PDB file of C-alpha atoms in Angstrom:
ATOM      1  CA  ALA A   4      13.974  14.843  -6.171  1.00 86.00           C
ATOM      2  CA  LYS A   5      14.755  16.067  -9.690  1.00 87.00           C
ATOM      3  CA  GLU A   6      18.297  16.995  -8.691  1.00 87.00           C
ATOM      4  CA  GLY A   7      18.681  13.544  -7.147  1.00 88.00           C
ATOM      5  CA  GLY A   8      17.927  11.893 -10.473  1.00 91.00           C
ATOM      6  CA  PHE A   9      14.401  10.662  -9.784  1.00 93.00           C
ATOM      7  CA  HIS A  10      12.136  10.389 -12.823  1.00 93.00           C
ATOM      8  CA  ALA A  11       8.751   9.539 -11.293  1.00 95.00           C
ATOM      9  CA  MET A  12       6.741  10.743  -8.306  1.00 95.00           C
ATOM     10  CA  ALA A  13       3.988   9.151  -6.220  1.00 95.00           C
ATOM     11  CA  LEU A  14       1.690  11.425  -4.228  1.00 94.00           C
ATOM     12  CA  THR A  15       0.161   9.604  -1.250  1.00 90.00           C
ATOM     13  CA  VAL A  16      -3.388  10.795  -0.585  1.00 88.00           C
ATOM     14  CA  ASP A  17      -4.684   7.908   1.542  1.00 81.00           C
ATOM     15  CA  PHE A  18      -2.807   8.961   4.675  1.00 76.00           C
ATOM     16  CA  THR A  19      -4.156  12.359   5.687  1.00 74.00           C
ATOM     17  CA  TRP A  20      -4.972  11.416   9.269  1.00 73.00           C
ATOM     18  CA  TYR A  21      -3.592   9.075  11.901  1.00 68.00           C
ATOM     19  CA  GLY A  22      -5.324   5.714  12.044  1.00 67.00           C
ATOM     20  CA  ASN A  23      -6.110   3.744  15.178  1.00 69.00           C
ATOM     21  CA  ARG A  24      -3.155   1.480  15.922  1.00 69.00           C
ATOM     22  CA  GLU A  25      -4.797  -0.884  18.415  1.00 75.00           C
ATOM     23  CA  ARG A  26      -1.862  -3.305  18.393  1.00 74.00           C
ATOM     24  CA  ASP A  27       0.525  -0.470  19.289  1.00 70.00           C
ATOM     25  CA  ILE A  28      -1.746   0.502  22.165  1.00 71.00           C
ATOM     26  CA  ARG A  29      -1.983  -3.102  23.342  1.00 75.00           C
ATOM     27  CA  ASN A  30       1.814  -3.486  23.219  1.00 70.00           C
ATOM     28  CA  ASP A  31       2.371  -0.099  24.874  1.00 69.00           C
ATOM     29  CA  PHE A  32       4.418   1.073  21.901  1.00 66.00           C
ATOM     30  CA  SER A  33       5.803   4.586  22.209  1.00 64.00           C
ATOM     31  CA  ILE A  34       8.472   6.939  20.824  1.00 58.00           C
ATOM     32  CA  PRO A  35      10.935   7.066  22.467  1.00 57.00           C
ATOM     33  CA  PRO A  36      10.415   3.441  23.539  1.00 65.00           C
ATOM     34  CA  LYS A  37       9.666   2.524  27.097  1.00 70.00           C
ATOM     35  CA  TYR A  38      10.313  -1.014  28.188  1.00 75.00           C
ATOM     36  CA  SER A  39       7.471  -2.714  30.026  1.00 78.00           C
ATOM     37  CA  LEU A  40       7.770  -5.916  32.036  1.00 83.00           C
ATOM     38  CA  ASN A  41       6.106  -7.838  29.222  1.00 81.00           C
ATOM     39  CA  GLN A  42       8.616  -6.493  26.672  1.00 80.00           C
ATOM     40  CA  ILE A  43      11.528  -7.420  28.928  1.00 87.00           C
ATOM     41  CA  ILE A  44      10.157 -10.954  29.314  1.00 90.00           C
ATOM     42  CA  GLU A  45       9.734 -11.269  25.525  1.00 85.00           C
ATOM     43  CA  ALA A  46      13.310 -10.019  25.022  1.00 88.00           C
ATOM     44  CA  ILE A  47      14.619 -12.686  27.422  1.00 93.00           C
ATOM     45  CA  ARG A  48      12.678 -15.345  25.542  1.00 93.00           C
ATOM     46  CA  LYS A  49      14.333 -14.297  22.250  1.00 91.00           C
ATOM     47  CA  PRO A  50      18.026 -13.983  23.188  1.00 93.00           C
ATOM     48  CA  ALA A  51      19.331 -14.130  19.599  1.00 91.00           C
ATOM     49  CA  TRP A  52      17.065 -11.301  18.465  1.00 84.00           C
ATOM     50  CA  THR A  53      17.847  -9.254  21.576  1.00 89.00           C
ATOM     51  CA  TYR A  54      21.602  -9.680  21.116  1.00 91.00           C
ATOM     52  CA  ASP A  55      21.340  -8.683  17.455  1.00 87.00           C
ATOM     53  CA  PHE A  56      19.277  -5.626  18.398  1.00 81.00           C
ATOM     54  CA  LEU A  57      21.630  -4.481  21.138  1.00 86.00           C
ATOM     55  CA  SER A  58      24.861  -5.141  19.237  1.00 89.00           C
ATOM     56  CA  HIS A  59      24.017  -3.079  16.144  1.00 83.00           C
ATOM     57  CA  GLU A  60      23.470   0.587  15.461  1.00 78.00           C
ATOM     58  CA  PRO A  61      19.867   1.694  15.979  1.00 70.00           C
ATOM     59  CA  TYR A  62      17.591   1.757  12.963  1.00 66.00           C
ATOM     60  CA  THR A  63      17.007   5.174  11.426  1.00 63.00           C
ATOM     61  CA  TYR A  64      15.300   6.692   8.402  1.00 62.00           C
ATOM     62  CA  ALA A  65      17.774   7.057   5.546  1.00 64.00           C
ATOM     63  CA  CYS A  66      16.198  10.268   4.260  1.00 64.00           C
ATOM     64  CA  ILE A  67      16.095  12.065   7.634  1.00 61.00           C
ATOM     65  CA  ASN A  68      18.948  13.450   9.703  1.00 61.00           C
ATOM     66  CA  THR A  69      20.149  10.672  12.018  1.00 57.00           C
ATOM     67  CA  ASP A  70      20.810  13.198  14.783  1.00 60.00           C
ATOM     68  CA  VAL A  71      17.095  13.888  15.166  1.00 56.00           C
ATOM     69  CA  PRO A  72      15.834  12.266  18.395  1.00 54.00           C
ATOM     70  CA  ALA A  73      12.973   9.797  18.178  1.00 52.00           C
ATOM     71  CA  ASP A  74      10.370  12.061  19.752  1.00 50.00           C
ATOM     72  CA  SER A  75      11.273  14.878  17.341  1.00 55.00           C
ATOM     73  CA  LEU A  76      11.140  12.383  14.460  1.00 54.00           C
ATOM     74  CA  ALA A  77       7.570  11.479  15.391  1.00 58.00           C
ATOM     75  CA  ALA A  78       6.665  15.167  15.456  1.00 62.00           C
ATOM     76  CA  PHE A  79       8.322  15.625  12.054  1.00 63.00           C
ATOM     77  CA  VAL A  80       6.330  12.780  10.475  1.00 65.00           C
ATOM     78  CA  ASN A  81       3.122  14.113  12.011  1.00 68.00           C
ATOM     79  CA  SER A  82       3.856  17.573  10.612  1.00 70.00           C
ATOM     80  CA  GLN A  83       3.972  16.145   7.078  1.00 70.00           C
ATOM     81  CA  LEU A  84       0.290  15.187   7.190  1.00 75.00           C
ATOM     82  CA  CYS A  85      -1.870  17.859   5.579  1.00 78.00           C
ATOM     83  CA  PRO A  86      -5.644  17.185   5.545  1.00 79.00           C
ATOM     84  CA  GLU A  87      -6.158  20.499   3.718  1.00 84.00           C
ATOM     85  CA  PHE A  88      -4.261  19.298   0.620  1.00 87.00           C
ATOM     86  CA  ASP A  89      -6.686  19.422  -2.336  1.00 91.00           C
ATOM     87  CA  TRP A  90      -6.825  19.077  -6.123  1.00 93.00           C
ATOM     88  CA  ARG A  91      -5.499  22.594  -6.648  1.00 94.00           C
ATOM     89  CA  ASP A  92      -2.410  21.738  -4.602  1.00 94.00           C
ATOM     90  CA  ALA A  93      -1.982  18.552  -6.635  1.00 95.00           C
ATOM     91  CA  GLU A  94      -2.219  20.534  -9.866  1.00 95.00           C
ATOM     92  CA  TRP A  95       0.481  22.931  -8.642  1.00 95.00           C
ATOM     93  CA  LEU A  96       2.713  20.005  -7.641  1.00 94.00           C
ATOM     94  CA  LEU A  97       2.382  18.407 -11.067  1.00 96.00           C
ATOM     95  CA  GLY A  98       3.239  21.742 -12.688  1.00 94.00           C
ATOM     96  CA  GLU A  99       6.478  21.822 -10.701  1.00 94.00           C
ATOM     97  CA  TRP A 100       7.286  18.181 -11.470  1.00 94.00           C
ATOM     98  CA  ASN A 101       6.445  17.769 -15.190  1.00 93.00           C
ATOM     99  CA  MET A 102       7.374  14.084 -15.258  1.00 95.00           C
ATOM    100  CA  PRO A 103       5.518  10.777 -14.757  1.00 96.00           C
ATOM    101  CA  SER A 104       3.406  10.880 -11.614  1.00 97.00           C
ATOM    102  CA  ALA A 105       1.148   8.532  -9.671  1.00 97.00           C
ATOM    103  CA  VAL A 106      -1.600   9.336  -7.195  1.00 96.00           C
ATOM    104  CA  LYS A 107      -1.657   6.682  -4.462  1.00 95.00           C
ATOM    105  CA  GLY A 108      -4.945   6.181  -2.668  1.00 93.00           C
ATOM    106  CA  VAL A 109      -7.522   6.013  -5.461  1.00 93.00           C
ATOM    107  CA  CYS A 110     -10.578   3.954  -4.487  1.00 92.00           C
ATOM    108  CA  ARG A 111     -13.385   5.642  -6.440  1.00 92.00           C
ATOM    109  CA  PRO A 112     -13.944   5.909 -10.195  1.00 94.00           C
ATOM    110  CA  ASP A 113     -14.837   9.608 -10.021  1.00 94.00           C
ATOM    111  CA  ASP A 114     -11.600  10.353  -8.186  1.00 95.00           C
ATOM    112  CA  ALA A 115      -9.672   8.386 -10.814  1.00 96.00           C
ATOM    113  CA  ILE A 116     -11.240  10.448 -13.597  1.00 96.00           C
ATOM    114  CA  LYS A 117     -10.446  13.660 -11.715  1.00 97.00           C
ATOM    115  CA  ALA A 118      -6.850  12.528 -11.204  1.00 97.00           C
ATOM    116  CA  VAL A 119      -6.384  11.874 -14.934  1.00 97.00           C
ATOM    117  CA  GLU A 120      -7.908  15.261 -15.777  1.00 96.00           C
ATOM    118  CA  THR A 121      -5.559  16.905 -13.254  1.00 96.00           C
ATOM    119  CA  GLY A 122      -2.547  15.385 -15.002  1.00 96.00           C
ATOM    120  CA  PHE A 123      -1.571  12.210 -13.131  1.00 97.00           C
ATOM    121  CA  THR A 124      -0.255   9.475 -15.414  1.00 97.00           C
ATOM    122  CA  THR A 125      -0.726   6.532 -13.042  1.00 97.00           C
ATOM    123  CA  MET A 126      -3.595   5.522 -10.754  1.00 97.00           C
ATOM    124  CA  TRP A 127      -2.385   3.709  -7.629  1.00 97.00           C
ATOM    125  CA  VAL A 128      -5.394   1.872  -6.219  1.00 96.00           C
ATOM    126  CA  SER A 129      -4.751   1.706  -2.487  1.00 94.00           C
ATOM    127  CA  ASN A 130      -6.490   2.154   0.861  1.00 88.00           C
ATOM    128  CA  HIS A 131      -3.210   2.264   2.806  1.00 82.00           C
ATOM    129  CA  GLY A 132      -3.556  -1.404   3.659  1.00 71.00           C
ATOM    130  CA  ALA A 133      -6.906  -0.602   5.354  1.00 70.00           C
ATOM    131  CA  ARG A 134      -4.780   0.546   8.284  1.00 68.00           C
ATOM    132  CA  GLN A 135      -6.321   4.016   8.275  1.00 69.00           C
ATOM    133  CA  LEU A 136     -10.020   3.239   7.842  1.00 73.00           C
ATOM    134  CA  GLU A 137     -10.566  -0.405   8.666  1.00 69.00           C
ATOM    135  CA  THR A 138     -13.898  -0.891   6.872  1.00 73.00           C
ATOM    136  CA  SER A 139     -12.893   0.805   3.630  1.00 80.00           C
ATOM    137  CA  PRO A 140     -13.591  -1.309   0.518  1.00 84.00           C
ATOM    138  CA  ALA A 141     -10.955  -3.790  -0.574  1.00 88.00           C
ATOM    139  CA  THR A 142      -8.859  -2.512  -3.458  1.00 92.00           C
ATOM    140  CA  ILE A 143      -9.372  -5.708  -5.483  1.00 92.00           C
ATOM    141  CA  ASP A 144     -13.124  -5.028  -5.344  1.00 89.00           C
ATOM    142  CA  VAL A 145     -12.914  -1.478  -6.700  1.00 92.00           C
ATOM    143  CA  LEU A 146     -10.196  -2.201  -9.275  1.00 95.00           C
ATOM    144  CA  PRO A 147     -12.522  -3.114 -12.193  1.00 94.00           C
ATOM    145  CA  SER A 148     -14.503   0.101 -11.778  1.00 94.00           C
ATOM    146  CA  ILE A 149     -11.305   2.157 -11.766  1.00 95.00           C
ATOM    147  CA  ARG A 150     -10.135   0.497 -14.998  1.00 96.00           C
ATOM    148  CA  GLU A 151     -13.508   1.084 -16.618  1.00 95.00           C
ATOM    149  CA  ALA A 152     -13.446   4.739 -15.575  1.00 95.00           C
ATOM    150  CA  VAL A 153      -9.975   5.614 -16.916  1.00 96.00           C
ATOM    151  CA  GLY A 154      -9.923   3.362 -19.965  1.00 95.00           C
ATOM    152  CA  PRO A 155      -7.289   0.920 -21.207  1.00 94.00           C
ATOM    153  CA  ASP A 156      -4.349   3.301 -21.658  1.00 95.00           C
ATOM    154  CA  VAL A 157      -3.865   4.703 -18.140  1.00 97.00           C
ATOM    155  CA  GLU A 158      -1.393   2.772 -15.977  1.00 97.00           C
ATOM    156  CA  ILE A 159      -2.885   1.250 -12.824  1.00 98.00           C
ATOM    157  CA  ILE A 160      -0.989  -0.096  -9.821  1.00 98.00           C
ATOM    158  CA  LEU A 161      -2.809  -2.025  -7.100  1.00 97.00           C
ATOM    159  CA  ASP A 162      -1.730  -2.773  -3.556  1.00 94.00           C
ATOM    160  CA  GLY A 163      -3.387  -4.113  -0.428  1.00 89.00           C
ATOM    161  CA  GLY A 164      -3.094  -7.737   0.672  1.00 89.00           C
ATOM    162  CA  VAL A 165      -0.820  -8.848  -2.181  1.00 94.00           C
ATOM    163  CA  GLN A 166       1.104 -11.706  -0.568  1.00 94.00           C
ATOM    164  CA  ARG A 167       0.948 -14.559  -3.085  1.00 96.00           C
ATOM    165  CA  GLY A 168       1.486 -14.953  -6.790  1.00 96.00           C
ATOM    166  CA  THR A 169      -2.221 -15.757  -7.168  1.00 96.00           C
ATOM    167  CA  ASP A 170      -3.000 -12.310  -5.740  1.00 96.00           C
ATOM    168  CA  ILE A 171      -0.879 -10.751  -8.494  1.00 97.00           C
ATOM    169  CA  CYS A 172      -2.669 -12.918 -11.057  1.00 97.00           C
ATOM    170  CA  LYS A 173      -6.092 -11.699  -9.894  1.00 96.00           C
ATOM    171  CA  ALA A 174      -4.994  -8.076  -9.960  1.00 97.00           C
ATOM    172  CA  LEU A 175      -3.669  -8.343 -13.520  1.00 97.00           C
ATOM    173  CA  ALA A 176      -6.810 -10.172 -14.618  1.00 96.00           C
ATOM    174  CA  LEU A 177      -9.059  -7.433 -13.230  1.00 95.00           C
ATOM    175  CA  GLY A 178      -7.263  -4.489 -14.798  1.00 95.00           C
ATOM    176  CA  ALA A 179      -4.013  -3.717 -12.974  1.00 97.00           C
ATOM    177  CA  ASP A 180      -0.736  -3.249 -14.837  1.00 97.00           C
ATOM    178  CA  ALA A 181       1.401  -3.802 -11.737  1.00 97.00           C
ATOM    179  CA  VAL A 182       1.082  -4.416  -8.002  1.00 97.00           C
ATOM    180  CA  GLY A 183       2.734  -3.083  -4.883  1.00 95.00           C
ATOM    181  CA  VAL A 184       3.860  -5.509  -2.191  1.00 94.00           C
ATOM    182  CA  GLY A 185       4.716  -4.746   1.405  1.00 90.00           C
ATOM    183  CA  LYS A 186       4.774  -7.730   3.749  1.00 91.00           C
ATOM    184  CA  PRO A 187       6.522 -10.237   1.429  1.00 94.00           C
ATOM    185  CA  TYR A 188       9.360  -7.795   0.860  1.00 91.00           C
ATOM    186  CA  LEU A 189       9.647  -6.979   4.566  1.00 93.00           C
ATOM    187  CA  TYR A 190       9.498 -10.638   5.594  1.00 94.00           C
ATOM    188  CA  GLY A 191      12.311 -11.411   3.174  1.00 95.00           C
ATOM    189  CA  LEU A 192      14.356  -8.439   4.349  1.00 93.00           C
ATOM    190  CA  ALA A 193      13.951  -9.363   8.013  1.00 88.00           C
ATOM    191  CA  ALA A 194      14.808 -13.007   7.416  1.00 90.00           C
ATOM    192  CA  GLY A 195      17.711 -12.705   5.005  1.00 91.00           C
ATOM    193  CA  GLY A 196      18.576  -9.132   4.091  1.00 91.00           C
ATOM    194  CA  THR A 197      19.062  -8.451   0.387  1.00 94.00           C
ATOM    195  CA  GLU A 198      19.076 -12.148  -0.488  1.00 96.00           C
ATOM    196  CA  GLY A 199      15.861 -12.582   1.470  1.00 95.00           C
ATOM    197  CA  VAL A 200      14.143  -9.869  -0.587  1.00 96.00           C
ATOM    198  CA  ILE A 201      15.321 -11.496  -3.827  1.00 97.00           C
ATOM    199  CA  LYS A 202      14.029 -14.861  -2.554  1.00 97.00           C
ATOM    200  CA  ALA A 203      10.634 -13.346  -1.721  1.00 96.00           C
ATOM    201  CA  TYR A 204      10.294 -11.905  -5.223  1.00 96.00           C
ATOM    202  CA  ASP A 205      11.418 -15.199  -6.783  1.00 97.00           C
ATOM    203  CA  ILE A 206       8.662 -17.001  -4.855  1.00 97.00           C
ATOM    204  CA  LEU A 207       6.055 -14.506  -6.069  1.00 97.00           C
ATOM    205  CA  LYS A 208       7.221 -14.874  -9.676  1.00 97.00           C
ATOM    206  CA  THR A 209       7.153 -18.667  -9.487  1.00 97.00           C
ATOM    207  CA  GLU A 210       3.647 -18.627  -8.029  1.00 97.00           C
ATOM    208  CA  LEU A 211       2.456 -16.167 -10.691  1.00 97.00           C
ATOM    209  CA  ASP A 212       3.914 -18.276 -13.486  1.00 97.00           C
ATOM    210  CA  ARG A 213       2.218 -21.373 -12.064  1.00 97.00           C
ATOM    211  CA  ALA A 214      -1.162 -19.651 -11.716  1.00 96.00           C
ATOM    212  CA  MET A 215      -1.000 -18.301 -15.270  1.00 97.00           C
ATOM    213  CA  GLY A 216      -0.025 -21.711 -16.602  1.00 96.00           C
ATOM    214  CA  LEU A 217      -2.918 -23.429 -14.836  1.00 96.00           C
ATOM    215  CA  LEU A 218      -5.294 -20.796 -16.225  1.00 95.00           C
ATOM    216  CA  GLY A 219      -3.999 -21.403 -19.735  1.00 95.00           C
ATOM    217  CA  THR A 220      -2.672 -17.888 -20.203  1.00 96.00           C
ATOM    218  CA  GLY A 221       0.803 -17.793 -21.693  1.00 94.00           C
ATOM    219  CA  THR A 222       1.456 -14.073 -21.384  1.00 96.00           C
ATOM    220  CA  VAL A 223       0.438 -11.175 -19.168  1.00 95.00           C
ATOM    221  CA  ASP A 224      -1.309  -9.575 -22.149  1.00 95.00           C
ATOM    222  CA  GLU A 225      -3.406 -12.701 -22.610  1.00 97.00           C
ATOM    223  CA  LEU A 226      -4.201 -12.812 -18.901  1.00 96.00           C
ATOM    224  CA  LYS A 227      -5.373  -9.202 -18.977  1.00 95.00           C
ATOM    225  CA  LYS A 228      -7.439  -9.797 -22.117  1.00 94.00           C
ATOM    226  CA  ARG A 229      -9.169 -12.928 -20.820  1.00 95.00           C
ATOM    227  CA  GLY A 230      -9.017 -11.963 -17.164  1.00 92.00           C
ATOM    228  CA  PRO A 231     -12.595 -10.912 -16.381  1.00 88.00           C
ATOM    229  CA  GLY A 232     -13.902 -14.232 -17.697  1.00 91.00           C
ATOM    230  CA  LEU A 233     -11.483 -16.179 -15.497  1.00 92.00           C
ATOM    231  CA  ILE A 234     -12.539 -14.575 -12.215  1.00 88.00           C
ATOM    232  CA  LYS A 235     -15.420 -15.921 -10.138  1.00 82.00           C
ATOM    233  CA  LYS A 236     -17.061 -13.575  -7.664  1.00 75.00           C
ATOM    234  CA  ARG A 237     -19.057 -14.579  -4.646  1.00 69.00           C
ATOM    235  CA  ASN A 238     -22.447 -13.020  -4.038  1.00 66.00           C
ATOM    236  CA  GLY A 239     -22.431  -9.650  -2.325  1.00 60.00           C
ATOM    237  CA  SER A 240     -23.418  -9.149   1.293  1.00 58.00           C
ATOM    238  CA  VAL A 241     -24.295  -6.218   3.524  1.00 57.00           C
ATOM    239  CA  ARG A 242     -20.671  -6.142   4.655  1.00 56.00           C
ATOM    240  CA  ASP A 243     -19.536  -5.513   1.072  1.00 56.00           C
ATOM    241  CA  TYR A 244     -21.718  -2.466   0.501  1.00 53.00           C
ATOM    242  CA  PRO A 245     -21.258   0.529   2.857  1.00 53.00           C
ATOM    243  CA  ASP A 246     -24.533   2.097   1.629  1.00 57.00           C
ATOM    244  CA  ARG A 247     -27.287   1.501  -0.932  1.00 59.00           C
ATOM    245  CA  TYR A 248     -25.424   3.352  -3.697  1.00 63.00           C
ATOM    246  CA  ALA A 249     -22.066   1.670  -3.109  1.00 59.00           C
ATOM    247  CA  TYR A 250     -22.387  -0.749  -6.026  1.00 57.00           C
ATOM    248  CA  GLU A 251     -22.943   2.087  -8.510  1.00 62.00           C
ATOM    249  CA  ARG A 252     -19.715   3.707  -7.306  1.00 58.00           C
ATOM    250  CA  GLY A 253     -17.810   0.466  -7.868  1.00 54.00           C
ATOM    251  CA  TYR A 254     -17.715  -0.868  -4.314  1.00 54.00           C
ATOM    252  CA  GLY A 255     -18.351  -4.401  -3.145  1.00 49.00           C
ATOM    253  CA  GLY A 256     -18.402  -7.899  -4.641  1.00 45.00           C
ATOM    254  CA  GLY A 257     -15.514  -9.731  -3.026  1.00 42.00           C
ATOM    255  CA  ILE A 258     -13.265 -12.112  -4.893  1.00 40.00           C
ATOM    256  CA  ILE A 259     -12.944 -15.823  -4.196  1.00 36.00           C
TER     257      ILE A 259
END
């Protein structure tokens, strides 16, 4: 990565085990793909998509040898998961990197403090879109406790359900410095390629500007300063708190 000119690294720690992909099971998804009767019927119903799919080169991963067959690719991805990876491994990795680094997957204040002490410069508050552990706490709920734990000077990125400009506004108000988006970018890419991605980001920016204007905050700094007083929380419920000590660890208290 250094030789390739990269200047920052993100270590993903919220994907150490395969999650349960119920939709993939329901759709009989497999690698390599096998075409069921239902998939064939759906392909016939969408002739434009099917023609586009069949008339172009197959999709591949840009950073992996294109000659690798799909089943070997799945094995390769699976081999990259290492549940044994611990803080000592992270410390070694940072010693080899010696540049800005983020740890992606922080959901607890104590882990955030440990990450800062280990040498990470950015906390990436994420639960992998809740696709790994479905009932994990929402990142927007734990964000304030992470900010309180690491103080005002540590950079925080938040992802998970950010699909509108108002979502970005809430994240900034509750302590984030930036957000990560997934679906809006992919929707734009699928619909219009590069121009579609630019359009998606333009929509998010317009919505953020509008939300900030309606809140009476002229700058991001002002939004972050006044943010906690602008957010209304609903009352907690049993669903919000995994156990009796969850609130003390920063969990729970969903956002309206």
